[in-house]
């Protein structure tokens, strides 16, 4: 037990009980047996582990499981082996708000890094525990129906369906030599496929995530996410891509006149050369065969004469094969008249005779085509050499040479009629710019309306976070560009966009539209709004990030949210409010906001008091090695942990810790009664 005097806690429950046998696999791991409780008859997969984590099963009866607990997707189980300082760790999670606490360096952030790895994050050989040959991270996700239906087409396409449709198992193995292996439901997959399936399951917000608020280019994406404008922005991006393609083609046609003339001469020469050759598909193979016959004409004639003598013509050496076989046929005819059983043999002999005669006839036809003709041989050699020269210049086969000529003719047609094509492209560009103007103005108008709602929501959240009087705003700027979108006063008025800063003319655009968006903040009353990136302190940035996340969560469909020490720069006075905000993210609101599974690594006891469950991460030395252990805290053990986090000891520390828990329970109950 850490710290000084006071009441010692009871022995804590360890999450590392029942590890798999040495060399065993995660699927063979036996979960710790849950004590029978009043809801044991429900017995959904993994519920025993959930009851175990919550400490339910004996003593006071727990509250009935909420319907919400079975409706949201969540990270259900996590297995880590030989990762950093973790030798073997099994964690089971449940819906709601879970806090992880412990001393700095105990391994809290390592657990978050493991989750990031299994979701497709960057792998590094240094992740492998010293002395081990590989690190393993496996995560089990329980999927609700909508997310199951979203992922199912990908799993079916790749043949990755699991035994239970509501479970998804992702795993990542990192070898000490640097190789990384990804698996989905036990089957090896590529890293890109793992990321595709894992996308949208977990959103990790670490200390560095505050920087996303300081990157101005990210502000427009955060605003669009809040307003649900991604589909409209995608339509704008598609139009921008088409305009850029038209402009590239037009620029190519408007290149230097001398270069165009040189290109025309080259194309005309190439087309003429190929057309003059009068190539035919298959011609080269025919010529190669003819060359062989011509080059070996004398030898072929001798061999053909010998074959025909033996088959059909005969000579001084004896009768021909057809004559001998004819005698055999006549003899078999006599035999078949006497014994009908020999009729099949007669038929076979007759068929052999016909085939020999056909063979002799085909050889005579071939002999007529064989001639000793040196002039024709030279012509064939010259033609083959000409074909080879064309192939070296234009393609590996005659088909490729002819295709090159076709493309060259198309290019020549385009260049020689470039003026008509340039005019056509100019008209097409103006039409696309007009379409883009309407789409971009609609996007801008909806962004501005959403910005007012976002600012109001964040200011309410900031007031709760002890930043009363702070103001939040969104700045919109347009930039002039002679190649931009043409805007007129009537067009602006059509979308309700009026004001001295919105002057008609040509406005610059990119794949996000025409708006240059930047978040502004005024932390103190009476101060003007200024760029967030220039004036926010660390603590203010943390609170702004939390306020933004609280507002975005109402439309965020990511089921699991992980916060890694986002309380940096936040004092104890604000800690309880931050804890309540995080807890509220795990509860479905009456306004239709979505419930999330929330995990948070924190050093603030006031924040930790709001956790529905509390896990302590600590380093211990086992067999001379430093390892990480995770303990489920409840009752007096949790009070002890909070007292230690307060940095005090004795009865007063315990009373303060109990007051933290009592205040958190009161706020939760009050929030529940209001909803």
XYZ file of C-alpha atoms in Angstrom:
675
model
C 0.000 0.000 0.000
C 1.316 3.440 -0.966
C 1.298 6.471 1.326
C 0.957 6.941 5.053
C -1.576 6.003 7.701
C -5.303 5.691 7.581
C -7.544 2.822 6.851
C -5.911 0.106 4.798
C -7.971 -1.015 1.811
C -9.061 -4.605 1.300
C -7.037 -6.701 -1.136
C -7.767 -5.340 -4.623
C -9.039 -7.401 -7.549
C -6.466 -8.052 -10.232
C -7.318 -7.831 -13.924
C -4.444 -10.181 -14.660
C -5.944 -13.329 -13.140
C -6.142 -16.485 -15.223
C -3.569 -15.596 -17.885
C -3.327 -17.992 -20.850
C -0.771 -20.786 -20.575
C 2.719 -20.160 -21.840
C 2.603 -20.071 -25.596
C -1.201 -20.239 -25.483
C -3.460 -18.070 -27.576
C -5.902 -15.389 -26.570
C -8.885 -17.369 -27.780
C -7.928 -20.105 -25.307
C -7.867 -17.702 -22.353
C -10.307 -18.611 -19.604
C -12.107 -15.611 -18.181
C -12.173 -15.298 -14.388
C -15.386 -16.951 -13.138
C -18.009 -14.371 -12.183
C -19.744 -14.864 -8.881
C -23.407 -15.707 -9.423
C -25.533 -12.608 -9.113
C -29.100 -11.573 -9.621
C -28.557 -11.052 -13.365
C -26.605 -14.234 -14.081
C -29.567 -15.592 -16.062
C -29.008 -12.871 -18.692
C -25.559 -14.317 -19.486
C -24.720 -12.543 -22.744
C -21.173 -13.194 -24.008
C -18.684 -11.216 -21.943
C -21.285 -10.177 -19.329
C -19.614 -12.336 -16.705
C -16.417 -10.346 -17.218
C -18.409 -7.127 -17.012
C -19.938 -8.204 -13.691
C -16.498 -9.212 -12.504
C -15.047 -5.807 -13.375
C -17.855 -3.996 -11.631
C -17.551 -6.230 -8.605
C -21.182 -7.327 -8.844
C -22.314 -10.762 -7.812
C -22.363 -10.745 -4.046
C -23.398 -8.343 -1.322
C -25.662 -5.485 -2.308
C -27.547 -6.100 -5.550
C -26.453 -3.973 -8.498
C -28.805 -1.783 -10.479
C -30.395 -3.543 -13.439
C -28.367 -3.372 -16.633
C -29.547 -0.521 -18.818
C -30.910 -1.066 -22.285
C -28.248 1.335 -23.509
C -25.505 -1.039 -22.395
C -26.523 -3.547 -25.043
C -27.217 -1.055 -27.810
C -23.895 0.798 -28.193
C -20.789 -0.561 -29.864
C -17.763 -0.722 -27.613
C -14.282 -2.039 -26.972
C -15.063 -5.168 -24.976
C -11.715 -6.841 -24.278
C -8.032 -6.040 -24.725
C -5.139 -8.482 -24.555
C -1.543 -7.198 -24.533
C 1.559 -9.389 -24.487
C 5.242 -8.370 -24.445
C 4.453 -4.767 -25.356
C 6.863 -2.168 -23.896
C 6.982 -2.986 -20.153
C 3.763 -5.048 -20.245
C 4.436 -8.786 -20.097
C 0.859 -10.104 -20.102
C -2.283 -8.062 -19.537
C -5.972 -8.856 -19.990
C -8.526 -6.084 -19.688
C -12.286 -6.278 -20.034
C -14.302 -3.119 -20.527
C -17.948 -2.166 -20.266
C -20.175 0.685 -21.405
C -19.986 3.930 -19.492
C -17.092 6.006 -18.209
C -13.890 4.205 -17.163
C -10.926 6.022 -15.614
C -7.334 4.786 -15.483
C -5.041 6.251 -12.854
C -1.551 5.599 -11.580
C 1.831 7.169 -11.122
C 3.663 8.702 -14.074
C 5.459 6.009 -16.062
C 3.310 3.171 -14.745
C 2.111 2.286 -18.232
C -1.234 4.063 -18.610
C -0.320 5.662 -21.900
C 1.274 2.390 -23.021
C -2.179 0.800 -22.894
C -3.496 3.616 -25.086
C -0.556 3.119 -27.464
C -1.486 -0.563 -27.690
C -5.046 0.346 -28.669
C -3.694 2.735 -31.297
C -1.461 -0.032 -32.675
C -4.289 -2.560 -33.044
C -6.362 0.057 -34.872
C -3.652 0.377 -37.526
C -1.224 2.835 -35.947
C 2.480 2.924 -36.752
C 4.410 -0.152 -35.617
C 7.957 0.065 -34.317
C 10.322 -2.748 -33.231
C 11.056 -0.780 -30.036
C 7.519 -1.655 -28.924
C 8.608 -5.245 -28.359
C 9.442 -5.954 -24.721
C 13.141 -6.497 -24.062
C 13.988 -10.190 -24.353
C 10.846 -11.092 -26.346
C 10.737 -11.872 -30.063
C 7.331 -10.298 -30.711
C 4.624 -8.115 -29.208
C 0.915 -8.942 -29.512
C -2.172 -6.782 -29.092
C -5.688 -8.182 -29.584
C -8.903 -6.228 -29.188
C -12.473 -7.537 -29.132
C -15.225 -5.124 -30.162
C -18.905 -5.686 -29.542
C -20.901 -4.164 -32.394
C -24.431 -2.836 -32.340
C -26.652 -3.458 -35.374
C -25.957 -0.274 -37.410
C -22.172 -0.600 -37.118
C -22.394 -4.326 -37.746
C -24.253 -3.626 -40.993
C -21.671 -0.985 -41.973
C -18.734 -3.373 -41.519
C -20.420 -6.542 -42.810
C -19.938 -5.822 -46.556
C -16.181 -5.420 -46.028
C -15.930 -8.652 -44.022
C -18.000 -10.580 -46.592
C -15.971 -9.149 -49.468
C -12.731 -10.356 -47.882
C -14.089 -13.590 -46.357
C -13.456 -12.401 -42.788
C -16.798 -13.158 -41.100
C -16.434 -14.325 -37.498
C -18.347 -16.997 -35.597
C -20.428 -14.370 -33.779
C -21.736 -11.520 -35.968
C -21.801 -9.018 -33.088
C -18.106 -9.562 -32.248
C -15.088 -8.233 -34.145
C -11.562 -9.345 -33.195
C -8.631 -7.223 -34.367
C -5.027 -8.157 -33.647
C -1.588 -6.821 -34.420
C 1.733 -8.588 -33.990
C 5.044 -6.744 -34.130
C 8.216 -8.792 -34.564
C 11.510 -7.714 -33.050
C 13.080 -7.592 -36.519
C 10.477 -5.044 -37.610
C 7.823 -7.106 -39.384
C 4.178 -6.426 -38.530
C 1.260 -8.872 -38.979
C -2.389 -7.767 -38.922
C -5.374 -10.053 -38.367
C -9.140 -9.664 -38.442
C -11.171 -12.424 -36.821
C -8.054 -14.600 -36.801
C -7.195 -14.207 -40.506
C -4.117 -12.355 -41.759
C -4.893 -9.133 -43.647
C -3.086 -6.086 -44.982
C -2.563 -3.002 -42.831
C -4.780 -0.936 -45.140
C -7.657 -3.415 -44.733
C -7.221 -3.411 -40.942
C -7.454 0.383 -40.956
C -10.521 0.278 -43.212
C -12.378 -2.048 -40.839
C -11.200 -0.262 -37.667
C -12.025 3.193 -38.955
C -14.659 4.853 -36.819
C -14.487 2.356 -33.935
C -12.281 4.377 -31.585
C -11.328 8.041 -31.351
C -8.150 8.636 -29.313
C -7.494 12.105 -27.922
C -4.054 12.446 -26.402
C -2.099 15.389 -25.070
C -0.959 16.133 -28.622
C -4.564 16.286 -29.790
C -4.736 19.816 -28.411
C -2.499 20.746 -31.313
C -5.325 19.997 -33.758
C -7.044 23.091 -32.412
C -3.890 25.078 -33.110
C -3.664 23.894 -36.742
C -5.810 26.385 -38.613
C -6.206 24.103 -41.630
C -8.046 21.594 -39.389
C -10.706 24.084 -38.300
C -12.823 23.766 -41.425
C -12.956 19.991 -41.022
C -14.031 20.276 -37.369
C -16.777 22.715 -38.345
C -18.006 20.474 -41.173
C -18.010 17.503 -38.835
C -20.166 19.397 -36.356
C -22.612 20.483 -39.078
C -22.663 17.154 -40.916
C -21.476 18.825 -44.111
C -19.004 16.168 -45.282
C -21.250 14.966 -48.176
C -21.689 18.524 -49.481
C -17.963 19.173 -49.145
C -17.301 15.935 -51.073
C -19.524 17.216 -53.915
C -17.550 20.473 -53.937
C -14.262 18.525 -54.015
C -15.513 16.472 -56.978
C -16.341 19.630 -58.957
C -12.942 21.122 -58.077
C -11.210 17.986 -59.324
C -13.083 18.134 -62.637
C -12.237 21.822 -63.094
C -8.554 21.149 -62.465
C -8.569 18.299 -65.010
C -10.153 20.587 -67.656
C -7.601 23.308 -66.919
C -4.694 20.885 -67.213
C -5.876 19.709 -70.638
C -6.456 23.276 -71.771
C -2.996 24.377 -70.611
C -1.431 21.486 -72.504
C -3.200 22.598 -75.678
C -2.105 26.193 -75.222
C 1.580 25.370 -74.974
C 4.269 27.024 -77.135
C 3.382 27.147 -80.841
C 6.842 25.900 -81.939
C 6.520 22.921 -79.604
C 3.101 22.155 -81.101
C 4.556 22.304 -84.632
C 7.400 19.962 -83.683
C 4.936 17.570 -82.103
C 2.711 17.597 -85.191
C 5.692 16.766 -87.467
C 6.752 13.897 -85.212
C 3.269 12.415 -84.990
C 2.740 12.662 -88.751
C 6.060 10.880 -89.404
C 5.267 8.108 -86.926
C 1.752 7.536 -88.252
C 2.990 7.484 -91.887
C 5.768 5.028 -91.045
C 3.400 2.602 -89.332
C 0.649 2.875 -91.946
C 3.138 2.381 -94.809
C 4.225 -0.918 -93.248
C 0.660 -2.259 -93.708
C 1.011 -4.552 -90.714
C -1.407 -7.382 -89.995
C -1.978 -9.064 -86.603
C -0.322 -12.501 -86.704
C 1.815 -11.605 -89.704
C 5.106 -11.943 -87.856
C 4.341 -15.517 -86.767
C 3.365 -16.515 -90.333
C 6.551 -15.036 -91.764
C 8.679 -16.796 -89.162
C 7.168 -20.147 -90.152
C 7.676 -19.435 -93.868
C 11.296 -18.451 -93.253
C 11.949 -21.807 -91.588
C 10.473 -23.666 -94.577
C 12.446 -21.619 -97.119
C 15.741 -21.942 -95.251
C 15.363 -25.751 -95.034
C 13.663 -26.430 -98.374
C 16.160 -29.024 -99.700
C 16.255 -31.011 -96.486
C 12.470 -30.898 -96.187
C 12.101 -32.226 -99.767
C 14.346 -35.223 -99.016
C 12.494 -36.118 -95.833
C 9.083 -35.766 -97.504
C 10.115 -38.055 -100.375
C 11.279 -40.707 -97.928
C 8.080 -40.470 -95.888
C 5.831 -40.733 -98.962
C 7.761 -43.758 -100.313
C 7.267 -45.561 -97.057
C 3.611 -44.591 -96.732
C 2.144 -44.774 -100.213
C 4.537 -44.964 -103.124
C 6.811 -47.914 -102.365
C 10.036 -48.660 -104.145
C 12.805 -51.159 -104.673
C 13.074 -51.710 -100.934
C 9.546 -53.094 -100.627
C 5.839 -52.349 -100.719
C 4.328 -49.156 -99.244
C 2.523 -49.119 -95.897
C -0.847 -48.443 -97.557
C -0.376 -51.460 -99.868
C 0.487 -53.752 -96.984
C -2.395 -52.473 -94.876
C -4.729 -52.876 -97.903
C -3.776 -56.571 -98.064
C -4.546 -56.902 -94.370
C -7.978 -55.309 -94.891
C -8.836 -57.719 -97.686
C -7.818 -60.683 -95.527
C -9.927 -59.416 -92.624
C -12.901 -59.066 -94.946
C -12.691 -62.781 -95.662
C -12.312 -63.594 -91.971
C -15.296 -61.406 -91.018
C -17.517 -63.215 -93.533
C -16.672 -66.485 -91.824
C -16.656 -65.218 -88.203
C -18.731 -62.095 -87.522
C -16.894 -61.549 -84.219
C -13.965 -60.150 -86.252
C -16.067 -57.398 -87.829
C -14.819 -54.759 -85.292
C -11.234 -55.646 -86.146
C -11.992 -55.186 -89.841
C -13.468 -51.747 -89.075
C -10.328 -50.761 -87.153
C -8.101 -51.850 -90.064
C -10.192 -49.882 -92.548
C -9.981 -46.771 -90.356
C -6.194 -47.147 -90.143
C -5.998 -47.429 -93.924
C -8.070 -44.254 -94.407
C -5.904 -42.361 -91.921
C -2.700 -43.482 -93.683
C -4.103 -42.343 -97.006
C -5.119 -38.958 -95.481
C -1.631 -38.596 -94.020
C -0.055 -39.290 -97.402
C -2.334 -36.741 -99.086
C -1.496 -34.032 -96.515
C 2.237 -34.648 -96.979
C 1.847 -34.253 -100.769
C 0.071 -30.915 -100.188
C 2.891 -29.772 -97.905
C 5.520 -30.875 -100.521
C 3.854 -28.662 -103.134
C 4.308 -25.631 -100.820
C 7.989 -26.364 -100.188
C 10.178 -24.681 -102.735
C 13.792 -23.636 -102.876
C 13.439 -19.880 -103.492
C 16.371 -17.702 -102.311
C 14.653 -14.528 -103.561
C 11.522 -15.163 -101.466
C 13.708 -16.019 -98.449
C 15.430 -12.632 -98.754
C 12.043 -10.878 -98.980
C 10.823 -12.619 -95.825
C 14.009 -11.776 -93.939
C 13.730 -8.128 -94.974
C 10.063 -7.948 -93.933
C 10.789 -9.477 -90.518
C 13.667 -7.050 -90.008
C 11.358 -4.118 -90.815
C 8.779 -5.386 -88.302
C 11.493 -5.691 -85.626
C 12.560 -2.061 -86.201
C 8.976 -0.863 -85.767
C 8.583 -2.918 -82.594
C 11.736 -1.403 -81.081
C 10.243 2.074 -81.594
C 6.540 1.632 -80.944
C 5.724 -1.556 -79.046
C 6.608 -5.149 -78.167
C 4.075 -6.678 -80.581
C 2.371 -5.793 -83.860
C -0.842 -5.173 -81.888
C 0.962 -2.639 -79.681
C 2.494 -0.918 -82.725
C -0.951 -0.540 -84.300
C -2.354 0.759 -80.986
C 0.439 3.337 -80.829
C -0.535 4.535 -84.291
C -4.164 4.845 -83.229
C -3.278 6.951 -80.165
C -0.896 9.088 -82.197
C -3.675 9.759 -84.709
C -6.015 10.803 -81.907
C -3.389 13.159 -80.464
C -2.675 14.594 -83.883
C -6.386 15.156 -84.417
C -6.618 16.914 -81.068
C -3.578 19.134 -81.685
C -4.515 20.080 -85.244
C -8.004 20.992 -84.053
C -6.809 22.450 -80.740
C -8.551 25.766 -81.221
C -11.933 24.068 -81.358
C -11.015 21.876 -78.372
C -9.733 24.864 -76.386
C -13.024 26.679 -76.969
C -14.914 23.542 -75.933
C -12.851 23.225 -72.753
C -13.330 26.904 -71.933
C -17.102 26.503 -72.157
C -16.922 23.351 -70.055
C -14.822 25.157 -67.447
C -17.294 28.044 -67.177
C -20.159 25.595 -66.741
C -18.299 23.732 -64.009
C -17.368 27.016 -62.302
C -21.037 28.017 -62.288
C -21.996 24.673 -60.716
C -19.167 25.046 -58.202
C -20.306 28.582 -57.317
C -23.735 27.309 -56.260
C -22.334 24.323 -54.338
C -19.613 26.372 -52.620
C -22.011 29.172 -51.645
C -24.483 26.663 -50.237
C -21.649 25.090 -48.259
C -20.461 28.509 -47.024
C -23.961 29.589 -45.959
C -24.549 26.375 -44.045
C -21.118 26.654 -42.421
C -21.875 30.166 -41.202
C -25.189 29.089 -39.711
C -23.482 26.082 -38.064
C -20.681 28.333 -36.784
C -23.194 30.353 -34.752
C -24.574 27.175 -33.194
C -21.075 25.825 -32.551
C -19.988 29.074 -30.873
C -23.063 29.148 -28.653
C -22.574 25.522 -27.632
C -18.877 25.946 -26.868
C -19.480 29.093 -24.842
C -22.021 27.208 -22.707
C -19.507 24.420 -22.160
C -16.726 26.913 -21.336
C -18.935 28.576 -18.765
C -19.297 25.212 -17.025
C -15.513 24.826 -17.217
C -14.899 28.013 -15.225
C -14.248 30.186 -18.248
C -17.279 32.405 -17.720
C -17.218 35.396 -20.018
C -15.084 33.616 -22.582
C -16.287 34.028 -26.141
C -15.779 31.751 -29.113
C -16.176 32.659 -32.767
C -15.444 31.421 -36.268
C -13.801 33.714 -38.808
C -14.620 33.312 -42.501
C -12.426 34.837 -45.178
C -12.533 34.778 -48.951
C -9.497 35.476 -51.103
C -9.525 37.062 -54.546
C -8.195 35.022 -57.440
C -8.472 35.900 -61.154
C -8.865 32.161 -61.817
C -11.457 31.728 -59.069
C -15.241 31.356 -58.944
C -17.206 34.283 -60.402
C -19.639 35.710 -57.821
C -22.291 38.355 -58.383
C -24.397 40.314 -55.860
C -27.540 38.495 -57.011
C -25.864 35.117 -56.550
C -24.660 36.045 -53.055
C -28.123 37.290 -52.090
C -29.618 34.001 -53.294
C -27.803 32.253 -50.433
C -28.303 35.024 -47.892
C -24.647 36.046 -48.012
C -24.470 39.799 -47.711
C -22.033 42.179 -46.058
C -19.150 44.532 -46.818
C -16.604 41.724 -46.507
C -18.395 39.633 -49.158
C -17.537 41.575 -52.293
C -18.464 40.157 -55.700
C -15.711 39.105 -58.049
C -13.656 35.978 -58.527
C -12.933 34.064 -55.312
C -10.218 31.461 -54.749
C -11.294 27.876 -54.135
C -9.859 24.488 -53.250
C -11.240 21.043 -52.402
C -12.816 22.399 -49.184
C -14.688 25.229 -50.935
C -14.152 28.987 -50.849
C -13.992 29.544 -47.079
C -10.811 30.109 -45.101
C -12.019 29.139 -41.636
C -10.262 29.960 -38.368
C -11.430 29.611 -34.773
C -11.272 32.736 -32.619
C -11.437 33.041 -28.853
C -11.571 35.718 -26.217
C -10.672 34.087 -22.880
C -11.463 37.161 -20.789
C -14.426 39.568 -20.816
C -13.841 42.791 -22.696
C -11.126 41.401 -24.946
C -11.670 41.121 -28.699
C -11.789 37.785 -30.463
C -8.333 36.717 -31.613
C -6.972 33.621 -33.375
C -7.084 30.636 -31.042
C -3.614 29.477 -32.057
C -2.036 32.719 -30.814
C -3.565 33.377 -27.403
C -4.780 30.139 -25.785
C -2.727 28.835 -22.854
C -2.231 25.122 -22.224
C -5.065 24.909 -19.721
C -7.368 26.960 -21.920
C -6.573 24.761 -24.909
C -7.421 21.651 -22.876
C -10.756 23.108 -21.864
C -11.489 24.310 -25.397
C -10.742 20.836 -26.729
C -13.056 19.281 -24.166
C -15.784 21.841 -24.883
C -15.479 21.183 -28.605
C -15.584 17.429 -28.042
C -18.638 17.767 -25.835
C -20.449 19.697 -28.556
C -19.288 17.430 -31.379
C -20.282 14.299 -29.452
C -23.920 15.040 -30.140
C -23.323 14.109 -33.765
C -20.237 11.903 -33.361
C -20.948 8.255 -34.205
C -17.582 6.962 -32.975
C -18.595 4.484 -30.248
C -15.438 4.530 -28.099
C -13.686 7.737 -27.028
C -10.303 7.568 -25.299
C -8.788 10.611 -23.587
C -5.125 10.368 -22.650
C -4.343 12.957 -19.947
C -6.272 15.793 -21.570
C -6.472 17.297 -18.071
C -2.980 18.759 -18.515
C -3.017 22.349 -17.316
C -6.380 21.948 -15.559
C -6.505 22.428 -11.803
C -8.530 20.545 -9.228
C -11.250 23.197 -9.139
C -12.157 22.447 -12.734
C -11.446 18.715 -12.480
C -14.918 17.788 -11.221
C -16.579 19.687 -14.042
C -14.287 18.026 -16.583
C -15.139 14.648 -15.054
C -18.848 15.368 -15.327
C -18.431 16.438 -18.957
C -16.622 13.203 -19.783
C -19.237 11.167 -17.927
C -22.005 12.895 -19.863
C -20.365 11.742 -23.116
C -21.161 8.185 -22.025
C -24.859 8.889 -21.463
C -27.444 9.305 -24.217
C -29.079 12.705 -23.819
C -32.715 13.736 -24.264
C -31.648 15.952 -27.162
C -30.704 12.887 -29.189
C -26.986 13.039 -28.433
C -25.295 9.661 -28.709
C -23.931 7.558 -25.872
C -20.256 6.640 -26.034
C -17.966 4.299 -24.224
C -15.445 6.687 -22.632
C -11.995 5.790 -21.270
C -9.818 8.446 -19.685
C -6.259 8.451 -18.346
C -6.068 11.108 -15.643
C -4.068 12.430 -12.698
C -6.960 14.474 -11.280
C -8.845 12.812 -8.394
C -11.811 15.134 -8.932
C -12.096 13.857 -12.507
C -11.479 10.214 -11.556
C -14.347 10.360 -9.054
C -16.847 10.483 -11.918
C -15.743 7.163 -13.366
C -18.348 4.417 -13.457
C -15.410 2.101 -12.903
C -11.853 2.789 -11.836
C -8.693 0.957 -12.928
C -5.315 1.550 -11.313
C -2.192 0.999 -13.424
C 1.057 0.407 -11.569
C 4.574 -0.869 -12.106
C 5.808 -3.822 -10.093
C 9.015 -5.841 -10.144
C 8.565 -9.553 -10.814
C 11.526 -11.899 -11.215
C 13.835 -8.931 -11.553
C 11.800 -7.372 -14.371
C 9.557 -4.299 -14.318
C 6.020 -5.126 -15.456
C 2.676 -3.333 -15.557
C -0.331 -4.518 -13.581
C -3.900 -3.221 -13.656
C -6.193 -3.420 -10.650
C -9.946 -2.878 -10.452
C -10.685 -0.475 -7.603
C -13.920 -0.248 -5.667
C -14.994 0.614 -2.176
C -12.191 1.480 0.256
C -9.512 0.629 -2.325
C -10.847 3.351 -4.597
C -10.997 5.818 -1.711
C -7.362 4.988 -0.957
C -6.352 5.667 -4.562
C -8.126 9.033 -4.662
C -6.534 9.994 -1.342
C -3.107 9.187 -2.768
C -3.905 11.239 -5.894
C -4.708 14.176 -3.608
C -1.153 13.919 -2.306
C -2.230 13.604 1.314
C -2.629 10.902 3.946
C -4.590 10.200 7.094
C -8.266 10.512 7.934
C -8.622 13.955 6.377
C -7.372 12.625 3.016
C -9.860 9.765 3.185
C -12.688 12.148 4.018
C -11.717 14.353 1.068
C -11.655 11.334 -1.236
C -15.055 10.177 0.020
C -16.418 13.686 -0.513
C -15.166 13.578 -4.122
C -17.046 10.341 -4.733
C -20.155 11.606 -2.942
C -20.168 14.819 -4.988
C -19.781 12.824 -8.217
C -22.674 10.541 -7.270
C -24.813 13.552 -6.473
C -24.091 15.251 -9.783
C -24.802 12.058 -11.724
C -28.092 11.521 -9.945
C -29.046 15.148 -10.458
C -28.228 14.940 -14.161
C -30.242 11.723 -14.448
C -33.295 13.231 -12.769
C -33.146 16.303 -15.034
C -32.984 14.114 -18.113
